[in-house]
Steps between C-alpha positions, in 0.01 A plus 500: 500500500538726200596858579443825317556865567129568451187291457201665336154349551278573199580632153243774451577871525619469859726205422640520146616860543692417819649193332644708217639779716661263752647286223637814334670572832685171466294306752408136471120506470237226511139575404222259599175522301188298576369506142633369171746644250262601222573631152274664244421151365339415836264800494168407341204720415273324743308624804416152633566419865751237392709753310463771762595268788840457338553876512327614821461407864161608633382517861156578640451682828381300798150641466502453119406860423814580303796335332862590433742352250856534382691383194726197517770383262850629436436874481211495747219746442680659204393202290130554551430857613314735268832690477412851612824655632413833662690711750300561817375856553707703746211520747512121547820533701343760733197286582391465862262228611189567708705492822734773371788259435727612215499176304810543284849557643598868487800411284291321236344769282412535136818702455708225663343232280511692170853389401403140575178533300715623213735202529208257484355681200828471314548135594148397398448729197212686666334765283169682474240334280412688184134562421540238226590252777193583712230236435145604434396439861756762606370744244144450624613560859676820388171600335318452832747735665490752218121517525552614861759760402774282650820354358689173469869428468644224287660231715867394514587141404800271447340397171658539158297468177192352669288271283186573707415130537326559834682235707753706697408325825555157348861582418605658172584226246656759267758645744354847447446546875848536646462293816791433736595185311610720211721746690589475869507119523720420197735780596520362855577153362773647282652643817496159667173497696341155518123467460326181614132447423239274656640579846249580774675668792371394840722661763794726574717414801800666667823328396831623644534869415235470227199289412400173340210485257299177486289398201339203325634441149304384192557136602353561846844476660579737785804720435683777678770755434668772702574868441590815686220694328149373429266702279128431526335566165222242505200743508306668778324169562783245484772705669308520831402134465866401491598730785208394720582134438854584615385658825626211714850566368492874437449580865342835581369532145341842469132473604385709205612241243190398306294795618405823313389310187389757244319432171624826341145631509393286203130526418362357175223687320304415185291745300208419272532749216208671324390342175617801297863460619751341261552128551771442760620156383631425845682182405732683260833658590732498799338411832585835655321710240760772462359793698482619859321796649634705791191721491381374840839489669497842666161451667484124555859374465400243240605436143284307255644270237305381196506128432436278204285214621553143381192275524647306792525819705134585459396141558678515838353833615175499697352776283171631639292806402428748777161616372310175543523402134631158399743358592398553861717213619851403391535220247202286396270532196437874549873558497553291188223682314635838604853413392391358165316823424766745619843339489731599339343807342350698788696395810823670598710412803723716715708474814517770763821508705536716809644558844352280771627377835648152522255325730550146373728228633686201359535205738583130489287217633617199699616331180707803403268592214434861409174667601393862495236728647384817329216631715215693346516760774342845505813661356505268197124531453531878499785490249312267265197726538701806395635315196148385409372857527767609250392215273135605524601856416683378190200290400243776557707749298502264202155344508669175604438267793742388770478127572594339828780247462465294819131449573418765765835680469793533260786260437793619708761229468739414221872495447641790703561385860742723691631590844538176695866566592486872453787746518466794734660737744312377806669182630181398680275520194728391217686167484757639255728801509469761223759292310289184513705318765306294751551681832493186711742312273766706322612349173146407392356753256145530367506648149163400353147631545511400868742789566281763331334661804181631340308547181689628196213688335561311175600149399776420754743313272713801414529616860587149620768483229641845577507423871681172427764697307531732801537213748752330273712815494494510880606135535783542248629802688439400861481119519 
């Protein structure tokens, strides 16, 4: 059996960062990535399911009322995210859930993460978008806020000299978005880390004083390798899948593994603009449309991000009008007529992100396949209702109309799953220590979105990355 000092599962923010820092420390590192090694020549300006299935894994909840996805390929979600890189507000780290539980470890604060945020920003060339970089959809959203006497901030991105092609989430074919394949990964390889793609990890088992990691390679051959340290960076969906499928071997696995699934408070909203508003041209410009408002943070603990909307996005949303006008049902001829008359000039999309409790759960079925529950309980209904009330207030103040985005409610899934192996101070309620180490099995670390214990208030990528830098520093020093 091959042996390494550390095996890293996944090559997104929670994997690539650990690979570089451990390789810099002189350790022999193996990284196993389920997806392909893609270059800018592989990224096509195409929203078809065929193209997207190469870049994303998507799962639907057991009751089919929501979906979650994550990016696959060498570089993970950094290949396909809309690229907003924002530091979480300080209040995020003081959040208590509805039972009074302090969700984040006391030692993990905004102040503690700031130096790690800064490191990520330097590594990935993160900077604030200029107003010239903000697409028209972002300018229109800023206009909505200005008409209410409110403000927007320009968003931070790892994007240099954006061409505004509008396909950020299909992978940037121009290398303007500085994904992990352009910084952390090549630097890790230069330091000796080995990255293997097309490898689907199935289990982790105790092996001597360390662990063995078992995977299926691109040729469908079962492989294994051993290491003293195993880093789980496969996403908040796949990391618990692997650990739960290892339960027969990882005896006394912490019972909270897979629980506390959080969607980062994502709620999608679409506004129908008045006819006298400037044309929004939603298909133009970067997918995250360059602006964010914190105007509702103090009262509601939500931020709202403007989005440029490619046709495929609107075709997938169950857009319905609340006032009884057509379309009264999602999809169908009414929907097509409405879209042909209003897209792309009068429809503007946005995403609210906020602090909600993690009431979902990732599990595995008898075949070992991943499943998840995300119950539409009273707490989630109330949260979505508060977000919708903010949306209606925005609409009413501008002579616009808020559209529902999921038939009788609002779309509340997407690409930000968190919390399924969360860090925490309470050993009963958190599978991982504040340093990301699995309490029941020392030497296994969770460094991806699964370790993030609650909502981040903004797109979580930057906080996942900063936390990975923090965990890496701990391992280098202590392990």
